C-alpha cells in the first residue's frame, strides 16, 4: 500500500509542474501591469524601475519562472502586491473557511443525494423514482445565486432564523459559525446532491443486476440487507471517486455563493486578486487548489483499494 501511494505521489509531481507552468504563463497574458498600479498616480520612472528590479520583472520570463518556482519549493509563494502580506499567510487564513464550507456542503449533498439515489434505484420506474429525478433535475437547473437570495429573503429576512451573511470562525464561536454556514452550505449541497443522486442511482442499478445480488435474494435475505450490505457497498466505489472530485471542486472556491453570503474564502480571494492584478495571490491559490485536487484523488484511490479486495490483492 505504501509503495502504491508513493507511485501515485511521483505521478503527481510532473502534473503539478505542468500546472505551475500554465499558471505562470497565462497570468503573463492578462492585460495590465501590476507594477504601474503599485507605482501610484505619479508613476515616477525611478520608482517603476526600482519595483521592477525588486520583483524581478525586468528579467526574462524563463528566469522569472525559475526564481518563482524555486521560492515556491521553499514554501515562499511571494508577497501580495495589494495586501503587502505573504501569500502563504493569506492562503492559511482563507483555507479553513473554504474547507469548512466544502465539508458542510458535502454533508448536505450526502444526506440528500445518496438516500434519494438508493430509493430511486430500488423503486425504479415508480413515482418515487420519477420524483427523485425531478428533484435532481431541479437541483442541477436552479442557479446557486438565485437559491441563495431566496433563502436569505425567506429564512433570514422573513423568519429571522439565521444570519443573512457574514462569517465567524469555528474556533471563536462554533455555534455562530455553524449558523452562518448552514445556508451557503445548503445552497452548494443541493447542486452536488443532484449529481450524487444520479450517479448513486446509476451505480445501484448496475450492481443490482449482478448475479451475487440474485443469489443474496435467493438465500432469503431481507431487502434492506441486500440493498445496504451487498448492493450499496459495491456501488460505493464510483461514488467515492465522484465525491473526491466534487470536494476538490469546492476547494477551488464557490465564487458566487461566497459573494452572496459574504464568506471570506478562496473564491472571494481569487476574484479580488484577479481584479487587482495581484498575480502572486492568483498563482498561490491556483497551486493550492491543484494540490487539493491531487490529494483528494489520492485519498479516493486509497479508499477504493481498501474497499475492493481484488484491487488489494493485485497491489
Tab-separated table of C-alpha atoms in Angstrom:
chain	number	residue	atom	x	y	z
A	1	UNK	CA	0.000	0.000	0.000
A	2	UNK	CA	2.810	2.427	0.875
A	3	UNK	CA	4.511	1.677	-2.445
A	4	UNK	CA	1.232	2.332	-4.262
A	5	UNK	CA	0.841	5.715	-2.540
A	6	UNK	CA	4.457	6.597	-3.303
A	7	UNK	CA	3.940	5.804	-7.008
A	8	UNK	CA	0.837	7.991	-7.131
A	9	UNK	CA	2.727	10.849	-5.490
A	10	UNK	CA	5.516	10.512	-8.032
A	11	UNK	CA	2.952	10.771	-10.824
A	12	UNK	CA	1.583	13.930	-9.206
A	13	UNK	CA	4.938	15.733	-9.374
A	14	UNK	CA	5.029	16.276	-13.177
A	15	UNK	CA	1.333	17.153	-13.073
A	16	UNK	CA	1.989	19.942	-10.597
A	17	UNK	CA	4.989	21.092	-12.631
A	18	UNK	CA	2.873	21.389	-15.786
A	19	UNK	CA	0.178	23.249	-13.832
A	20	UNK	CA	2.755	25.672	-12.472
A	21	UNK	CA	3.998	26.410	-15.996
A	22	UNK	CA	0.465	27.112	-17.226
A	23	UNK	CA	-0.383	29.273	-14.216
A	24	UNK	CA	2.763	31.352	-14.526
A	25	UNK	CA	2.455	31.694	-18.311
A	26	UNK	CA	-1.241	32.521	-18.523
A	27	UNK	CA	-1.074	35.279	-15.930
A	28	UNK	CA	1.523	36.984	-18.141
A	29	UNK	CA	-1.131	37.222	-20.868
A	30	UNK	CA	-3.549	39.155	-18.644
A	31	UNK	CA	-3.910	42.829	-19.556
A	32	UNK	CA	-2.452	45.479	-17.321
A	33	UNK	CA	0.796	45.931	-15.447
A	34	UNK	CA	0.804	45.407	-11.666
A	35	UNK	CA	3.996	47.457	-11.342
A	36	UNK	CA	2.271	50.515	-12.803
A	37	UNK	CA	-0.595	50.017	-10.373
A	38	UNK	CA	1.839	49.822	-7.449
A	39	UNK	CA	3.731	52.930	-8.599
A	40	UNK	CA	0.763	55.199	-7.807
A	41	UNK	CA	-0.686	58.025	-9.826
A	42	UNK	CA	2.626	59.857	-10.315
A	43	UNK	CA	4.404	56.784	-11.775
A	44	UNK	CA	7.909	58.148	-11.423
A	45	UNK	CA	10.297	56.258	-13.745
A	46	UNK	CA	12.776	55.691	-10.912
A	47	UNK	CA	10.073	54.138	-8.731
A	48	UNK	CA	8.841	51.916	-11.563
A	49	UNK	CA	12.380	50.738	-12.292
A	50	UNK	CA	13.008	50.032	-8.611
A	51	UNK	CA	9.810	47.983	-8.342
A	52	UNK	CA	10.609	46.021	-11.492
A	53	UNK	CA	14.034	45.194	-10.116
A	54	UNK	CA	12.616	44.280	-6.691
A	55	UNK	CA	10.069	41.845	-8.159
A	56	UNK	CA	12.415	40.686	-10.966
A	57	UNK	CA	10.023	41.962	-13.627
A	58	UNK	CA	12.919	43.290	-15.714
A	59	UNK	CA	14.365	39.818	-16.320
A	60	UNK	CA	13.389	37.266	-18.991
A	61	UNK	CA	10.226	35.257	-18.345
A	62	UNK	CA	12.173	31.996	-18.055
A	63	UNK	CA	14.298	33.411	-15.253
A	64	UNK	CA	11.216	34.838	-13.552
A	65	UNK	CA	9.600	31.381	-13.590
A	66	UNK	CA	12.763	29.729	-12.284
A	67	UNK	CA	13.031	32.199	-9.395
A	68	UNK	CA	9.324	31.826	-8.603
A	69	UNK	CA	9.361	28.027	-8.713
A	70	UNK	CA	12.469	27.873	-6.548
A	71	UNK	CA	10.819	30.092	-3.966
A	72	UNK	CA	7.615	28.016	-4.052
A	73	UNK	CA	9.571	24.827	-3.410
A	74	UNK	CA	10.941	26.530	-0.305
A	75	UNK	CA	7.433	27.476	0.857
A	76	UNK	CA	7.613	31.098	-0.297
A	77	UNK	CA	4.687	31.995	-2.579
A	78	UNK	CA	5.688	35.650	-2.704
A	79	UNK	CA	4.040	38.800	-1.387
A	80	UNK	CA	0.595	40.118	-2.165
A	81	UNK	CA	1.072	43.361	-4.056
A	82	UNK	CA	-2.151	44.813	-2.649
A	83	UNK	CA	-2.270	43.479	0.892
A	84	UNK	CA	1.519	43.663	1.358
A	85	UNK	CA	1.244	40.307	3.112
A	86	UNK	CA	2.832	36.928	2.344
A	87	UNK	CA	0.601	34.875	0.049
A	88	UNK	CA	1.075	31.817	2.252
A	89	UNK	CA	-0.442	33.721	5.183
A	90	UNK	CA	-3.452	34.727	3.074
A	91	UNK	CA	-3.927	31.134	1.946
A	92	UNK	CA	-3.622	29.841	5.510
A	93	UNK	CA	-6.195	32.425	6.591
A	94	UNK	CA	-8.766	31.601	3.898
A	95	UNK	CA	-8.239	27.832	3.568
A	96	UNK	CA	-10.027	26.828	6.829
A	97	UNK	CA	-13.073	28.842	5.728
A	98	UNK	CA	-13.242	27.077	2.372
A	99	UNK	CA	-12.641	23.648	3.916
A	100	UNK	CA	-15.478	24.201	6.406
A	101	UNK	CA	-17.820	25.348	3.628
A	102	UNK	CA	-16.848	22.407	1.415
A	103	UNK	CA	-17.212	19.840	4.212
A	104	UNK	CA	-20.642	21.092	5.278
A	105	UNK	CA	-21.771	21.214	1.643
A	106	UNK	CA	-20.719	17.593	1.151
A	107	UNK	CA	-22.645	16.610	4.293
A	108	UNK	CA	-25.821	18.132	2.838
A	109	UNK	CA	-25.073	16.503	-0.522
A	110	UNK	CA	-24.706	13.057	1.064
A	111	UNK	CA	-27.750	13.399	3.297
A	112	UNK	CA	-29.934	14.382	0.333
A	113	UNK	CA	-28.350	12.737	-2.705
A	114	UNK	CA	-27.262	9.255	-1.627
A	115	UNK	CA	-30.539	8.120	0.035
A	116	UNK	CA	-32.508	9.531	-2.916
A	117	UNK	CA	-30.286	7.635	-5.344
A	118	UNK	CA	-30.736	4.375	-3.427
A	119	UNK	CA	-34.525	4.795	-3.243
A	120	UNK	CA	-34.727	5.707	-6.929
A	121	UNK	CA	-32.798	2.555	-7.857
A	122	UNK	CA	-34.777	0.246	-5.566
A	123	UNK	CA	-38.109	1.768	-6.690
A	124	UNK	CA	-37.169	2.032	-10.351
A	125	UNK	CA	-39.919	3.287	-12.688
A	126	UNK	CA	-42.217	4.178	-9.790
A	127	UNK	CA	-43.432	7.570	-8.593
A	128	UNK	CA	-40.526	7.632	-6.106
A	129	UNK	CA	-38.030	7.249	-8.948
A	130	UNK	CA	-39.738	9.956	-11.002
A	131	UNK	CA	-39.905	12.323	-8.020
A	132	UNK	CA	-36.214	11.784	-7.232
A	133	UNK	CA	-35.281	12.541	-10.845
A	134	UNK	CA	-37.393	15.712	-10.802
A	135	UNK	CA	-35.689	16.862	-7.595
A	136	UNK	CA	-32.254	16.069	-9.066
A	137	UNK	CA	-33.056	17.963	-12.266
A	138	UNK	CA	-34.255	20.912	-10.194
A	139	UNK	CA	-31.068	20.876	-8.147
A	140	UNK	CA	-28.968	20.993	-11.313
A	141	UNK	CA	-31.110	23.649	-13.007
A	142	UNK	CA	-31.665	26.195	-10.226
A	143	UNK	CA	-28.777	28.700	-10.139
A	144	UNK	CA	-26.948	28.908	-6.836
A	145	UNK	CA	-27.144	32.700	-6.684
A	146	UNK	CA	-30.959	32.662	-7.109
A	147	UNK	CA	-31.425	29.966	-4.475
A	148	UNK	CA	-29.122	31.830	-2.107
A	149	UNK	CA	-31.030	35.092	-2.500
A	150	UNK	CA	-34.379	33.321	-1.995
A	151	UNK	CA	-33.094	31.634	1.165
A	152	UNK	CA	-31.862	34.951	2.535
A	153	UNK	CA	-35.265	36.548	1.902
A	154	UNK	CA	-37.188	33.649	3.452
A	155	UNK	CA	-35.010	32.308	6.255
A	156	UNK	CA	-33.212	35.493	7.307
A	157	UNK	CA	-35.473	38.421	6.396
A	158	UNK	CA	-38.939	36.880	6.843
A	159	UNK	CA	-38.340	34.252	9.535
A	160	UNK	CA	-35.184	35.586	11.169
A	161	UNK	CA	-33.823	32.113	11.878
A	162	UNK	CA	-30.294	32.514	10.505
A	163	UNK	CA	-27.943	35.434	9.749
A	164	UNK	CA	-28.156	36.648	6.164
A	165	UNK	CA	-24.404	36.969	5.662
A	166	UNK	CA	-21.056	37.146	7.381
A	167	UNK	CA	-18.732	34.570	8.841
A	168	UNK	CA	-17.495	33.620	12.291
A	169	UNK	CA	-14.538	31.318	12.864
A	170	UNK	CA	-15.410	27.906	14.241
A	171	UNK	CA	-12.625	28.239	16.790
A	172	UNK	CA	-14.008	31.536	18.106
A	173	UNK	CA	-17.732	30.706	18.239
A	174	UNK	CA	-18.723	27.226	16.951
A	175	UNK	CA	-22.477	27.825	17.204
A	176	UNK	CA	-22.416	31.145	15.361
A	177	UNK	CA	-20.026	29.672	12.800
A	178	UNK	CA	-22.451	26.856	12.014
A	179	UNK	CA	-25.340	29.314	11.794
A	180	UNK	CA	-23.529	31.456	9.229
A	181	UNK	CA	-22.529	28.398	7.192
A	182	UNK	CA	-25.822	26.481	7.063
A	183	UNK	CA	-27.448	28.410	4.213
A	184	UNK	CA	-24.417	28.680	1.892
A	185	UNK	CA	-23.620	25.011	2.536
A	186	UNK	CA	-27.196	24.038	1.702
A	187	UNK	CA	-27.089	26.123	-1.496
A	188	UNK	CA	-23.928	24.359	-2.675
A	189	UNK	CA	-25.040	20.987	-1.344
A	190	UNK	CA	-28.268	20.888	-3.359
A	191	UNK	CA	-26.415	21.037	-6.665
A	192	UNK	CA	-23.922	18.407	-5.519
A	193	UNK	CA	-26.769	16.259	-4.159
A	194	UNK	CA	-28.346	16.158	-7.607
A	195	UNK	CA	-25.104	14.897	-9.132
A	196	UNK	CA	-24.609	12.339	-6.352
A	197	UNK	CA	-28.215	11.145	-6.692
A	198	UNK	CA	-27.860	10.461	-10.422
A	199	UNK	CA	-24.550	8.623	-10.008
A	200	UNK	CA	-25.789	6.653	-6.988
A	201	UNK	CA	-28.903	5.585	-8.870
A	202	UNK	CA	-26.912	4.548	-11.945
A	203	UNK	CA	-24.341	2.649	-9.896
A	204	UNK	CA	-27.012	0.903	-7.800
A	205	UNK	CA	-28.975	-0.163	-10.867
A	206	UNK	CA	-25.837	-1.662	-12.396
A	207	UNK	CA	-24.935	-3.546	-9.214
A	208	UNK	CA	-28.444	-4.836	-8.524
A	209	UNK	CA	-28.436	-6.697	-11.838
A	210	UNK	CA	-25.405	-8.738	-10.746
A	211	UNK	CA	-25.518	-12.460	-10.031
A	212	UNK	CA	-24.486	-12.149	-6.393
A	213	UNK	CA	-27.470	-9.877	-5.709
A	214	UNK	CA	-29.813	-12.524	-7.120
A	215	UNK	CA	-28.020	-15.112	-5.002
A	216	UNK	CA	-28.470	-12.967	-1.887
A	217	UNK	CA	-32.182	-12.659	-2.608
A	218	UNK	CA	-32.425	-16.414	-3.195
A	219	UNK	CA	-30.913	-17.024	0.253
A	220	UNK	CA	-33.889	-15.252	1.774
A	221	UNK	CA	-32.097	-12.104	2.917
A	222	UNK	CA	-34.287	-9.090	3.577
A	223	UNK	CA	-34.483	-6.313	1.008
A	224	UNK	CA	-32.797	-3.909	3.392
A	225	UNK	CA	-29.853	-6.248	3.943
A	226	UNK	CA	-29.496	-6.939	0.245
A	227	UNK	CA	-29.596	-3.257	-0.675
A	228	UNK	CA	-27.388	-1.834	2.092
A	229	UNK	CA	-24.986	-4.679	2.887
A	230	UNK	CA	-24.442	-6.048	-0.617
A	231	UNK	CA	-25.551	-3.665	-3.348
A	232	UNK	CA	-24.651	-0.285	-1.829
A	233	UNK	CA	-21.257	-1.474	-0.601
A	234	UNK	CA	-20.233	-2.381	-4.149
A	235	UNK	CA	-21.902	0.667	-5.671
A	236	UNK	CA	-19.994	2.917	-3.279
A	237	UNK	CA	-16.688	2.805	-5.166
A	238	UNK	CA	-17.579	5.166	-8.057
A	239	UNK	CA	-19.425	7.412	-5.589
A	240	UNK	CA	-16.205	7.825	-3.580
A	241	UNK	CA	-14.305	8.903	-6.685
A	242	UNK	CA	-17.033	11.376	-7.587
A	243	UNK	CA	-17.063	12.745	-4.038
A	244	UNK	CA	-13.337	13.421	-4.196
A	245	UNK	CA	-13.750	15.355	-7.441
A	246	UNK	CA	-16.672	17.369	-6.077
A	247	UNK	CA	-14.813	18.197	-2.868
A	248	UNK	CA	-11.775	19.276	-4.856
A	249	UNK	CA	-14.037	21.487	-6.955
A	250	UNK	CA	-15.395	23.116	-3.797
A	251	UNK	CA	-11.847	23.774	-2.599
A	252	UNK	CA	-11.366	25.901	-5.696
A	253	UNK	CA	-13.902	28.260	-4.187
A	254	UNK	CA	-17.598	28.780	-4.770
A	255	UNK	CA	-17.306	32.309	-6.090
A	256	UNK	CA	-20.969	33.316	-6.416
A	257	UNK	CA	-22.051	31.698	-3.157
A	258	UNK	CA	-19.211	33.284	-1.207
A	259	UNK	CA	-20.001	36.674	-2.717
A	260	UNK	CA	-23.723	36.432	-1.875
A	261	UNK	CA	-23.176	35.351	1.720
A	262	UNK	CA	-20.009	37.451	2.235
A	263	UNK	CA	-17.838	34.485	3.131
A	264	UNK	CA	-14.087	35.245	3.062
A	265	UNK	CA	-12.975	32.043	1.355
A	266	UNK	CA	-10.856	31.070	-1.638
A	267	UNK	CA	-13.470	32.213	-4.154
A	268	UNK	CA	-13.592	35.779	-2.915
A	269	UNK	CA	-9.808	35.841	-2.505
A	270	UNK	CA	-9.075	34.848	-6.093
A	271	UNK	CA	-11.732	37.164	-7.549
A	272	UNK	CA	-10.278	40.137	-5.679
A	273	UNK	CA	-6.770	39.101	-6.724
A	274	UNK	CA	-7.732	38.942	-10.418
A	275	UNK	CA	-9.430	42.356	-10.329
A	276	UNK	CA	-6.435	43.875	-8.517
A	277	UNK	CA	-3.930	42.102	-10.800
A	278	UNK	CA	-2.370	40.544	-7.717
A	279	UNK	CA	-0.645	37.770	-9.645
A	280	UNK	CA	1.195	36.240	-6.714
A	281	UNK	CA	-2.095	35.560	-4.933
A	282	UNK	CA	-3.663	34.078	-8.069
A	283	UNK	CA	-0.698	31.757	-8.535
A	284	UNK	CA	-0.687	30.702	-4.892
A	285	UNK	CA	-4.422	29.968	-4.759
A	286	UNK	CA	-4.416	28.023	-8.038
A	287	UNK	CA	-1.434	25.924	-6.961
A	288	UNK	CA	-3.005	25.161	-3.586
A	289	UNK	CA	-6.229	24.197	-5.349
A	290	UNK	CA	-4.315	21.878	-7.681
A	291	UNK	CA	-2.595	20.241	-4.708
A	292	UNK	CA	-6.012	19.823	-3.075
A	293	UNK	CA	-7.399	18.124	-6.179
A	294	UNK	CA	-4.464	15.728	-6.342
A	295	UNK	CA	-4.637	14.878	-2.626
A	296	UNK	CA	-8.391	14.256	-2.815
A	297	UNK	CA	-7.936	11.938	-5.800
A	298	UNK	CA	-5.167	10.125	-3.964
A	299	UNK	CA	-7.416	9.663	-0.937
A	300	UNK	CA	-10.204	8.369	-3.191
A	301	UNK	CA	-7.826	5.840	-4.777
A	302	UNK	CA	-6.606	4.658	-1.382
A	303	UNK	CA	-10.154	4.248	-0.038
A	304	UNK	CA	-11.166	2.408	-3.206
A	305	UNK	CA	-8.285	-0.018	-2.782
A	306	UNK	CA	-9.177	-0.574	0.874
A	307	UNK	CA	-12.807	-1.328	-0.003
A	308	UNK	CA	-12.055	-3.506	-3.034
A	309	UNK	CA	-10.458	-6.884	-2.124
A	310	UNK	CA	-9.478	-7.592	-5.742
A	311	UNK	CA	-7.521	-4.361	-6.000
A	312	UNK	CA	-5.843	-5.058	-2.651
A	313	UNK	CA	-4.802	-8.472	-3.905
A	314	UNK	CA	-3.448	-7.005	-7.127
A	315	UNK	CA	-1.375	-4.438	-5.222
